[in-house]
Short mmCIF file of C-alpha atoms and ligand atoms in Angstrom, two decimals:
data_model
loop_
_atom_site.label_atom_id
_atom_site.label_comp_id
_atom_site.label_asym_id
_atom_site.label_seq_id
_atom_site.Cartn_x
_atom_site.Cartn_y
_atom_site.Cartn_z
CA MET A 1 195.29 146.63 -14.82
CA SER A 2 193.69 143.35 -16.21
CA GLU A 3 195.85 141.11 -18.31
CA ASN A 4 193.47 140.35 -21.18
CA THR A 5 191.53 142.92 -23.06
CA PRO A 6 187.83 142.63 -23.49
CA SER A 7 188.54 141.83 -26.88
CA ASP A 8 190.25 138.17 -26.19
CA LEU A 9 187.07 136.84 -24.81
CA PRO A 10 185.28 134.46 -27.54
CA GLY A 11 181.39 136.20 -28.27
CA TRP A 12 182.14 138.62 -26.08
CA THR A 13 181.87 142.92 -26.33
CA PRO A 14 183.04 145.46 -24.33
CA GLY A 15 181.54 148.12 -22.80
CA ASP A 16 177.86 149.54 -22.98
CA GLU A 17 177.69 150.70 -26.31
CA GLY A 18 174.35 149.23 -26.66
CA PHE A 19 172.95 146.61 -29.59
CA ASP A 20 172.76 147.87 -32.71
CA PRO A 21 169.94 145.77 -34.88
CA ASP A 22 171.26 147.15 -38.06
CA SER A 23 174.51 145.47 -37.43
CA LEU A 24 172.68 141.93 -38.14
CA ASP A 25 171.93 142.99 -41.70
CA ARG A 26 175.57 144.89 -42.24
CA GLN A 27 177.09 141.02 -41.38
CA GLY A 28 174.70 138.97 -42.02
CA SER A 29 176.84 137.64 -44.69
CA ASP A 30 179.68 136.31 -41.71
CA GLY A 31 178.18 133.86 -39.49
CA SER A 32 180.00 134.08 -36.85
CA THR A 33 179.80 137.78 -36.63
CA MET A 34 176.27 137.51 -36.50
CA LEU A 35 176.13 134.53 -33.69
CA ALA A 36 178.12 137.36 -31.51
CA ASP A 37 175.59 140.31 -32.51
CA LEU A 38 173.12 137.72 -30.90
CA HIS A 39 174.97 136.86 -27.95
CA ARG A 40 175.76 140.62 -27.09
CA LEU A 41 171.80 141.05 -28.10
CA LEU A 42 170.74 137.98 -25.77
CA ILE A 43 173.41 139.43 -22.75
CA GLU A 44 172.13 143.20 -23.12
CA SER A 45 168.70 143.08 -22.97
CA VAL A 46 168.52 140.92 -19.74
CA ARG A 47 167.36 143.05 -17.20
CA ASP A 48 166.52 140.61 -14.41
CA TYR A 49 170.43 139.43 -14.22
CA ALA A 50 173.75 141.13 -13.82
CA ILE A 51 175.59 139.38 -16.50
CA PHE A 52 179.22 140.35 -16.79
CA ALA A 53 182.71 139.55 -17.33
CA LEU A 54 185.49 139.06 -14.89
CA ASP A 55 189.56 139.00 -16.15
CA LYS A 56 191.26 136.38 -14.64
CA THR A 57 192.08 138.49 -11.30
CA GLY A 58 188.81 139.39 -11.06
CA HIS A 59 188.39 143.24 -12.74
CA ILE A 60 185.36 143.43 -14.52
CA LEU A 61 185.12 143.96 -18.18
CA THR A 62 181.78 143.91 -19.70
CA TRP A 63 178.51 145.10 -18.01
CA ASN A 64 174.95 144.56 -18.75
CA PRO A 65 171.56 146.98 -18.73
CA GLY A 66 170.76 144.34 -15.74
CA ALA A 67 174.08 145.05 -13.87
CA GLN A 68 173.20 148.31 -13.79
CA ARG A 69 169.85 148.16 -13.16
CA PHE A 70 170.74 146.85 -9.93
CA LYS A 71 173.91 147.61 -8.50
CA GLY A 72 173.55 151.13 -9.42
CA TYR A 73 176.99 151.47 -11.63
CA THR A 74 176.88 152.70 -15.66
CA ALA A 75 179.48 150.68 -17.45
CA ASP A 76 181.40 153.91 -17.12
CA GLU A 77 182.22 153.93 -13.76
CA ILE A 78 182.68 150.09 -12.96
CA ILE A 79 184.58 148.69 -15.75
CA GLY A 80 188.20 148.07 -14.92
CA GLN A 81 187.25 148.12 -11.35
CA HIS A 82 187.35 144.97 -9.08
CA PHE A 83 184.31 142.84 -8.67
CA SER A 84 185.55 142.58 -4.60
CA VAL A 85 183.79 146.56 -4.48
CA PHE A 86 180.04 144.39 -4.77
CA TYR A 87 180.96 142.62 -1.39
CA PRO A 88 180.69 143.73 2.66
CA PRO A 89 183.78 144.75 4.49
CA GLU A 90 183.52 141.39 6.53
CA ASP A 91 183.99 139.32 3.33
CA ILE A 92 186.86 141.50 2.14
CA ALA A 93 188.24 140.86 5.93
CA THR A 94 188.20 137.11 5.00
CA ARG A 95 189.24 137.55 1.19
CA LYS A 96 185.78 135.91 0.20
CA PRO A 97 186.04 137.21 -3.59
CA TRP A 98 189.21 136.04 -4.56
CA TRP A 99 188.50 132.54 -2.63
CA GLU A 100 185.15 132.27 -4.75
CA LEU A 101 187.38 133.26 -7.93
CA GLU A 102 189.91 129.95 -6.76
CA VAL A 103 187.02 127.87 -6.63
CA ALA A 104 185.29 128.87 -9.80
CA GLU A 105 189.16 128.40 -11.31
CA GLU A 106 189.40 124.75 -10.09
CA GLU A 107 185.90 123.31 -9.99
CA GLY A 108 184.59 125.04 -13.15
CA ARG A 109 181.54 126.91 -11.37
CA PHE A 110 181.07 128.47 -7.91
CA GLU A 111 177.31 129.14 -6.61
CA ASP A 112 176.42 131.65 -3.63
CA GLU A 113 173.85 132.97 -2.05
CA GLY A 114 174.77 136.36 0.23
CA TRP A 115 174.44 140.04 0.95
CA ARG A 116 175.90 142.37 -1.44
CA LEU A 117 176.33 146.03 -1.92
CA ARG A 118 174.91 148.52 -4.17
CA LYS A 119 176.76 151.18 -5.46
CA ASP A 120 175.03 153.69 -2.55
CA GLY A 121 176.14 151.54 -0.10
CA THR A 122 172.62 149.89 0.64
CA ARG A 123 173.13 145.64 0.28
CA PHE A 124 171.35 143.36 -1.68
CA TRP A 125 170.55 139.34 -1.25
CA ALA A 126 172.13 138.20 -4.07
CA ASN A 127 172.35 134.75 -5.95
CA VAL A 128 176.00 134.61 -7.43
CA VAL A 129 177.16 132.05 -9.89
CA ILE A 130 180.50 132.37 -11.36
CA THR A 131 181.70 130.28 -13.94
CA ALA A 132 185.42 130.05 -15.22
CA LEU A 133 185.86 130.77 -19.10
CA ARG A 134 188.37 129.23 -20.80
CA GLY A 135 190.41 129.55 -24.06
CA GLU A 136 190.66 126.94 -27.33
CA GLY A 137 193.25 125.14 -25.69
CA GLY A 138 192.00 125.33 -22.22
CA GLU A 139 193.84 128.06 -20.58
CA LEU A 140 191.77 130.25 -18.28
CA VAL A 141 190.82 133.67 -19.76
CA GLY A 142 188.76 135.33 -17.32
CA PHE A 143 185.12 134.71 -15.81
CA ALA A 144 181.56 134.87 -16.23
CA LYS A 145 179.57 136.56 -12.98
CA VAL A 146 175.63 136.49 -13.41
CA THR A 147 173.98 137.87 -10.32
CA ARG A 148 170.20 137.46 -9.50
CA ASP A 149 168.86 139.74 -6.70
CA LEU A 150 166.99 138.23 -4.42
CA THR A 151 166.47 140.81 -2.08
CA GLU A 152 162.35 140.22 -2.40
CA ARG A 153 162.48 136.75 -2.57
CA ARG A 154 164.19 136.87 0.70
CA ALA A 155 161.97 139.07 2.21
CA GLY A 156 159.25 137.14 1.18
CA GLU A 157 160.77 134.10 2.90
CA LEU A 158 161.91 136.05 6.02
CA ARG A 159 158.03 137.07 5.77
CA ALA A 160 157.02 133.61 5.86
CA VAL A 161 159.46 132.49 8.55
CA GLU A 162 158.33 136.22 10.83
CA ASP A 163 154.27 134.87 9.95
CA ALA A 164 154.88 131.15 10.80
CA ARG A 165 156.87 132.02 14.29
CA ARG A 166 154.12 134.67 14.62
CA LEU A 167 151.53 131.98 13.86
CA ALA A 168 153.07 129.59 16.50
CA ALA A 169 153.38 131.92 18.92
CA GLU A 170 149.95 132.97 18.70
CA GLU A 171 148.99 129.53 18.63
CA THR A 172 150.96 128.64 21.71
CA GLY A 173 149.44 131.44 23.49
CA ARG A 174 145.57 130.15 22.53
CA VAL A 175 146.30 126.66 23.90
CA MET A 176 147.59 128.14 26.93
CA ALA A 177 145.19 130.44 27.31
CA GLU A 178 142.25 127.32 26.26
CA GLU A 179 144.11 125.45 29.11
CA ARG A 180 144.45 128.32 31.71
CA ALA A 181 140.72 128.83 31.29
CA THR A 182 139.96 125.28 31.46
CA GLU A 183 141.66 124.84 35.39
CA LEU A 184 139.61 128.00 35.98
CA ALA A 185 136.83 126.02 35.03
CA GLU A 186 137.95 122.97 36.97
CA LEU A 187 138.08 125.20 39.93
CA ASN A 188 135.30 127.41 39.87
CA GLU A 189 133.40 123.46 39.78
CA ARG A 190 135.07 122.14 42.33
CA LEU A 191 134.36 125.44 44.65
CA ARG A 192 130.59 125.02 43.40
CA VAL A 193 130.70 121.67 44.67
CA GLN A 194 132.06 122.49 48.21
CA ALA A 195 129.88 125.45 48.06
CA GLU A 196 126.74 122.88 47.39
CA GLU A 197 128.13 120.23 49.77
CA LEU A 198 128.46 123.52 52.82
CA ASP A 199 124.87 124.67 52.21
CA GLN A 200 123.31 120.56 52.12
CA ARG A 201 125.50 120.76 55.68
CA LYS A 202 124.17 123.96 56.79
CA ARG A 203 120.59 122.50 55.26
CA GLU A 204 121.07 119.48 57.37
CA ALA A 205 122.30 120.90 60.80
CA GLU A 206 119.66 123.72 60.76
CA GLU A 207 116.71 120.75 60.15
CA ALA A 208 118.35 118.52 62.98
CA ASN A 209 118.43 121.80 65.32
CA ARG A 210 115.08 122.05 64.37
CA MET A 211 113.88 118.75 64.68
CA LYS A 212 115.85 118.77 68.41
CA SER A 213 113.70 122.05 69.18
CA GLU A 214 110.97 120.70 68.12
CA PHE A 215 111.58 117.56 70.14
CA LEU A 216 111.88 119.00 73.07
CA ALA A 217 109.05 121.46 72.69
CA ALA A 218 106.71 118.06 72.42
CA MET A 219 108.49 116.14 75.23
CA SER A 220 108.22 118.96 77.67
CA HIS A 221 104.61 119.38 76.60
CA GLU A 222 103.36 116.06 76.92
CA LEU A 223 105.03 115.55 80.17
CA ARG A 224 103.75 118.43 82.29
CA THR A 225 100.16 117.14 81.19
CA PRO A 226 100.08 114.28 83.63
CA LEU A 227 102.58 116.21 86.26
CA ASN A 228 99.86 118.17 86.56
CA ALA A 229 97.67 115.27 87.59
CA ILE A 230 100.35 114.58 89.55
CA GLY A 231 100.05 117.76 91.75
CA GLY A 232 96.32 117.76 91.43
CA TYR A 233 95.66 114.52 92.87
CA ALA A 234 98.26 115.37 95.49
CA GLU A 235 96.69 118.21 96.24
CA LEU A 236 92.77 116.42 96.74
CA LEU A 237 94.66 113.94 98.75
CA ALA A 238 96.80 116.51 101.46
CA MET A 239 93.17 118.36 101.55
CA GLY A 240 91.38 114.91 102.80
CA VAL A 241 89.07 114.80 99.42
CA HIS A 242 89.71 110.43 99.45
CA GLY A 243 88.75 110.21 103.39
CA PRO A 244 91.28 111.68 106.32
CA ILE A 245 95.00 111.45 105.96
CA THR A 246 97.91 110.91 108.88
CA PRO A 247 100.40 113.21 109.99
CA GLY A 248 102.77 111.00 108.02
CA GLN A 249 100.88 110.82 104.72
CA LYS A 250 100.55 114.51 105.01
CA SER A 251 104.44 115.33 104.93
CA ALA A 252 104.93 112.71 102.43
CA LEU A 253 101.89 114.26 100.06
CA GLU A 254 103.87 117.70 100.77
CA ARG A 255 107.03 116.06 99.27
CA VAL A 256 105.83 114.36 96.48
CA GLN A 257 103.79 118.34 95.88
CA ARG A 258 107.67 119.69 96.02
CA ASN A 259 109.06 117.98 93.72
CA GLN A 260 105.96 118.01 91.01
CA GLN A 261 106.70 121.34 91.38
CA HIS A 262 110.59 121.46 91.22
CA LEU A 263 110.20 119.13 87.88
CA LEU A 264 107.07 120.91 86.49
CA GLY A 265 109.89 124.13 86.74
CA LEU A 266 112.40 122.09 85.07
CA ILE A 267 109.64 121.23 82.00
CA ASN A 268 109.18 124.84 81.75
CA ASP A 269 112.76 125.57 81.71
CA ILE A 270 113.38 123.08 78.80
CA LEU A 271 110.53 124.72 76.64
CA ASN A 272 111.07 128.12 77.23
CA PHE A 273 114.88 127.61 76.09
CA SER A 274 113.91 125.19 72.95
CA ARG A 275 111.11 128.19 71.94
CA LEU A 276 113.66 130.81 72.60
CA GLU A 277 116.70 128.63 70.40
CA ALA A 278 113.92 128.17 67.75
CA GLY A 279 113.44 131.28 67.66
CA GLU A 280 109.48 131.06 68.06
CA VAL A 281 108.98 133.90 70.85
CA THR A 282 107.82 137.14 70.21
CA TYR A 283 109.13 140.12 71.85
CA ALA A 284 107.14 143.32 72.36
CA ARG A 285 108.57 146.51 73.10
CA ASP A 286 107.13 148.85 75.15
CA PRO A 287 108.68 151.63 77.96
CA VAL A 288 109.00 149.23 81.07
CA PRO A 289 109.40 150.75 84.31
CA LEU A 290 112.34 149.47 86.11
CA ARG A 291 111.04 150.57 89.46
CA GLU A 292 107.87 148.43 89.15
CA SER A 293 109.61 144.91 87.41
CA ILE A 294 111.93 145.31 90.20
CA ALA A 295 109.81 145.43 92.93
CA ALA A 296 107.12 142.74 91.30
CA ALA A 297 110.18 139.97 90.92
CA ALA A 298 111.65 140.66 94.78
CA GLN A 299 108.18 140.65 95.95
CA MET A 300 107.85 137.08 94.02
CA VAL A 301 111.45 135.39 95.91
CA ALA A 302 110.23 137.28 99.46
CA VAL A 303 108.96 134.46 100.68
CA SER A 304 111.91 132.41 100.09
CA ALA A 305 114.44 134.73 100.95
CA GLU A 306 112.96 135.36 104.22
CA ARG A 307 112.98 131.70 104.23
CA LYS A 308 116.50 131.01 103.79
CA GLY A 309 117.32 133.97 106.02
CA VAL A 310 118.71 136.19 103.45
CA GLU A 311 118.20 139.88 103.48
CA MET A 312 117.08 141.70 100.08
CA GLU A 313 117.01 145.21 99.68
CA VAL A 314 115.95 147.42 96.69
CA ARG A 315 117.41 150.78 96.22
CA GLU A 316 116.09 153.85 95.00
CA GLY A 317 117.19 154.48 91.43
CA PRO A 318 116.61 157.13 88.62
CA GLY A 319 113.35 155.51 88.10
CA VAL A 320 113.87 155.06 84.21
CA ALA A 321 112.04 153.33 81.89
CA ALA A 322 113.60 150.49 79.42
CA LEU A 323 112.23 149.38 75.96
CA ALA A 324 111.68 146.06 76.27
CA ASP A 325 109.00 143.42 76.90
CA GLY A 326 107.95 143.62 80.75
CA PRO A 327 106.76 139.99 80.97
CA LYS A 328 110.57 139.14 79.81
CA VAL A 329 112.08 141.65 82.09
CA GLU A 330 110.60 140.31 85.23
CA GLN A 331 111.30 136.25 84.04
CA ILE A 332 115.33 137.90 83.89
CA LEU A 333 115.24 139.19 87.10
CA LEU A 334 113.32 136.23 88.81
CA ASN A 335 115.71 134.20 87.64
CA LEU A 336 118.89 135.91 88.75
CA LEU A 337 117.01 136.48 91.92
CA SER A 338 116.40 132.75 92.87
CA ASN A 339 119.94 132.03 92.13
CA ALA A 340 121.04 134.54 94.01
CA ILE A 341 118.75 133.21 97.04
CA LYS A 342 119.79 129.77 96.52
CA PHE A 343 124.03 130.79 96.54
CA THR A 344 123.68 132.86 99.20
CA GLU A 345 123.91 131.47 102.88
CA SER A 346 121.93 132.20 105.81
CA GLY A 347 122.54 135.73 106.95
CA GLY A 348 123.67 136.90 103.65
CA ARG A 349 122.57 139.49 101.72
CA ILE A 350 120.92 140.74 98.15
CA THR A 351 121.15 143.89 96.65
CA LEU A 352 118.60 145.07 93.38
CA GLU A 353 119.70 148.74 92.02
CA HIS A 354 118.81 149.97 88.48
CA GLN A 355 120.77 152.65 86.59
CA ALA A 356 120.79 154.81 83.63
CA GLU A 357 123.76 155.81 81.27
CA GLY A 358 123.00 157.12 77.93
CA ASP A 359 120.78 155.25 76.00
CA ARG A 360 120.79 152.31 78.08
CA VAL A 361 119.57 151.55 81.60
CA ARG A 362 121.18 148.32 83.84
CA ILE A 363 119.68 146.54 86.49
CA LEU A 364 122.21 145.29 89.50
CA VAL A 365 121.79 142.35 91.43
CA ARG A 366 124.19 141.87 94.14
CA ASP A 367 124.05 139.37 96.29
CA THR A 368 127.04 138.29 99.29
CA GLY A 369 126.96 134.80 98.13
CA ILE A 370 129.64 131.63 97.31
CA GLY A 371 130.60 133.72 94.02
CA ILE A 372 131.66 131.82 90.95
CA PRO A 373 135.02 130.22 90.43
CA ALA A 374 136.99 132.79 88.15
CA ASP A 375 137.80 129.83 85.36
CA GLN A 376 134.00 128.86 85.04
CA ILE A 377 132.52 131.91 85.00
CA ASP A 378 132.44 132.07 81.41
CA GLN A 379 130.53 129.24 81.02
CA VAL A 380 128.25 129.60 83.42
CA PHE A 381 126.22 131.58 80.51
CA GLU A 382 125.75 128.31 78.44
CA PRO A 383 122.84 125.74 78.80
CA PHE A 384 123.13 123.20 81.35
CA VAL A 385 125.92 124.13 82.76
CA GLN A 386 126.04 124.15 87.05
CA VAL A 387 129.23 125.01 88.71
CA GLY A 388 130.21 121.99 90.62
CA ARG A 389 127.47 119.50 89.84
CA SER A 390 128.56 116.00 90.00
CA LEU A 391 126.31 112.85 89.50
CA THR A 392 126.96 112.23 93.10
CA HIS A 393 125.72 115.87 94.08
CA PRO A 394 123.17 116.87 91.97
CA ALA A 395 122.63 120.48 92.18
CA GLU A 396 118.84 121.61 92.15
CA GLY A 397 117.68 123.03 88.73
CA THR A 398 118.96 123.17 84.85
CA GLY A 399 121.71 124.91 84.52
CA LEU A 400 119.05 126.72 81.83
CA GLY A 401 118.34 129.78 83.96
CA LEU A 402 121.21 131.60 82.62
CA ALA A 403 121.21 130.92 79.32
CA ILE A 404 117.85 131.89 79.02
CA SER A 405 118.12 135.14 81.37
CA ARG A 406 120.72 136.14 78.23
CA GLU A 407 119.11 134.96 75.29
CA LEU A 408 115.84 136.74 76.49
CA ALA A 409 118.38 140.13 76.95
CA ARG A 410 120.21 139.84 73.77
CA ALA A 411 116.89 139.85 72.11
CA MET A 412 115.65 142.72 73.64
CA GLY A 413 118.62 144.34 72.31
CA GLY A 414 120.48 144.46 75.58
CA ASP A 415 122.67 141.75 77.10
CA LEU A 416 122.89 140.08 80.38
CA THR A 417 127.17 140.25 82.37
CA VAL A 418 128.72 139.00 85.56
CA ARG A 419 131.22 139.93 88.09
CA SER A 420 131.72 137.42 90.70
CA GLU A 421 134.58 136.68 93.46
CA GLU A 422 134.80 132.88 94.82
CA GLY A 423 133.68 133.65 98.64
CA THR A 424 132.39 136.98 98.66
CA GLY A 425 129.91 136.86 95.93
CA SER A 426 128.38 137.92 92.55
CA VAL A 427 126.74 141.30 90.82
CA PHE A 428 124.56 140.30 87.33
CA THR A 429 124.11 143.24 85.18
CA VAL A 430 121.10 143.29 83.10
CA THR A 431 121.69 145.62 80.39
CA LEU A 432 118.88 147.30 77.93
CA PRO A 433 117.94 149.60 75.92
CA ARG A 434 116.45 153.03 77.57
CA ALA A 435 112.99 154.06 76.45
CA THR A 436 112.81 157.90 75.64
CA ASP A 437 110.39 159.90 78.07
P1 LIG B 501 120.38 126.62 87.50
O1 LIG B 501 120.32 127.51 88.86
O2 LIG B 501 119.23 126.32 87.21
O3 LIG B 501 121.67 125.67 87.92
P2 LIG B 501 122.11 128.64 85.97
O4 LIG B 501 122.05 128.85 84.53
O5 LIG B 501 120.50 129.82 86.41
O6 LIG B 501 121.18 127.06 85.99
O7 LIG B 501 123.08 129.15 86.47
C1 LIG B 501 123.96 128.23 86.22
C2 LIG B 501 124.95 128.09 87.39
O8 LIG B 501 125.87 128.99 87.67
C3 LIG B 501 124.88 127.36 88.57
O9 LIG B 501 124.62 126.31 88.67
C4 LIG B 501 125.75 127.92 89.56
O10 LIG B 501 126.63 127.07 89.99
C5 LIG B 501 126.40 129.66 88.68
N1 LIG B 501 125.54 130.48 89.56
C6 LIG B 501 124.67 131.40 88.86
N2 LIG B 501 124.21 132.08 89.61
C7 LIG B 501 124.56 132.27 90.44
C8 LIG B 501 125.05 133.11 91.91
N3 LIG B 501 124.58 134.21 92.02
N4 LIG B 501 126.14 132.77 92.93
C9 LIG B 501 126.72 131.50 92.49
N5 LIG B 501 126.63 130.79 91.51
C10 LIG B 501 125.79 131.07 90.95
#
């Protein structure tokens, strides 16, 4: 098995018989024997290092308690075996144990850290130093092998690396979260600024609209006073209060009065509309018998219809009531009837009727007039829109009548719509909530 016997090695004794302290006394007279025993004592007391000898080919010659402690073999079990039993298969495959001996022999010493096997097959992380042992003539007699179990230290190192890695990952995560939070905060701030700007613009627009309505209301009011004075003085003149007038002067005064009335109507429309827009108008919600409203409005325009040569028919209906503001319903009907007369040629016809359906009532104003072109029908409810109006051919009115009427109808919970065919006529429909009987 081995070329050297343990006794060939200077200072070494084989086996695990243990140290006998009495031997020091017994052999105290022989200095070299005492030194050898001290040596043995030293080796055998060491429990933290496996210290053992190999012969020249790597077979185990000696064994100490440290070796038994962390390799698991007793001296009986291991002495005589090749030290490659401590190496894992991957090291055997590359012939590492034999190579280590070669290096130790050549260089006197070999040091390594790596996995080694215990008797039970488990691994431990070892620091290994192999030292070549030479006889007095310098010839190789074997090797001393000192192995230290660094499993704990390595586990500690790995834990430290793992801790450092975890800390780094946590730190990265924290930094990313902070960056994300900063981004979100910036985004939030931008949104807040934008919302504030929008709010500011909205307030400005509302303020501008309020100022426009105030201006229109004030202007209409201021214009009405002198217009009324013009009307009054024209009337006094026409009555001859300031002396007799010629027929020519009378006719001129009538024109002044007509134009004064017209202008007053325009100004009233503008005033009405600006008040509606400013939300200054309040609405009553009373039962309004439709028959009566229709009759009242029809009566107010009867003279002008007759003068124009337009026939007006009021149809019998269910006699229901709307839940609305009576004077405002009449104002709407008056607007619709004036338009119907205005846009219907002599010989035409206007029909008024009312209906009830569910919780709604409807008033329909039909005419056989000029109708509204399909491409303009959506615009007639917009303020100041007049179909076919041009600078060279100004129409009567302001273009506010339908805008006001629809605004009133909607404010009362209803609506105003139109169906029309150019050249045939139009039907305007006022819808309102129905009053319960
Ligand atoms: P105004 O009558 O003062 O011009 P409105 O708002 O009442 O203003 O009407 C807007 C426009 O709608 C009118 O100028 C006219 O072109 C059109 N329109 C309204 N009613 C009729 C109708 N019954 N038939 C034909 N066109 C109409």
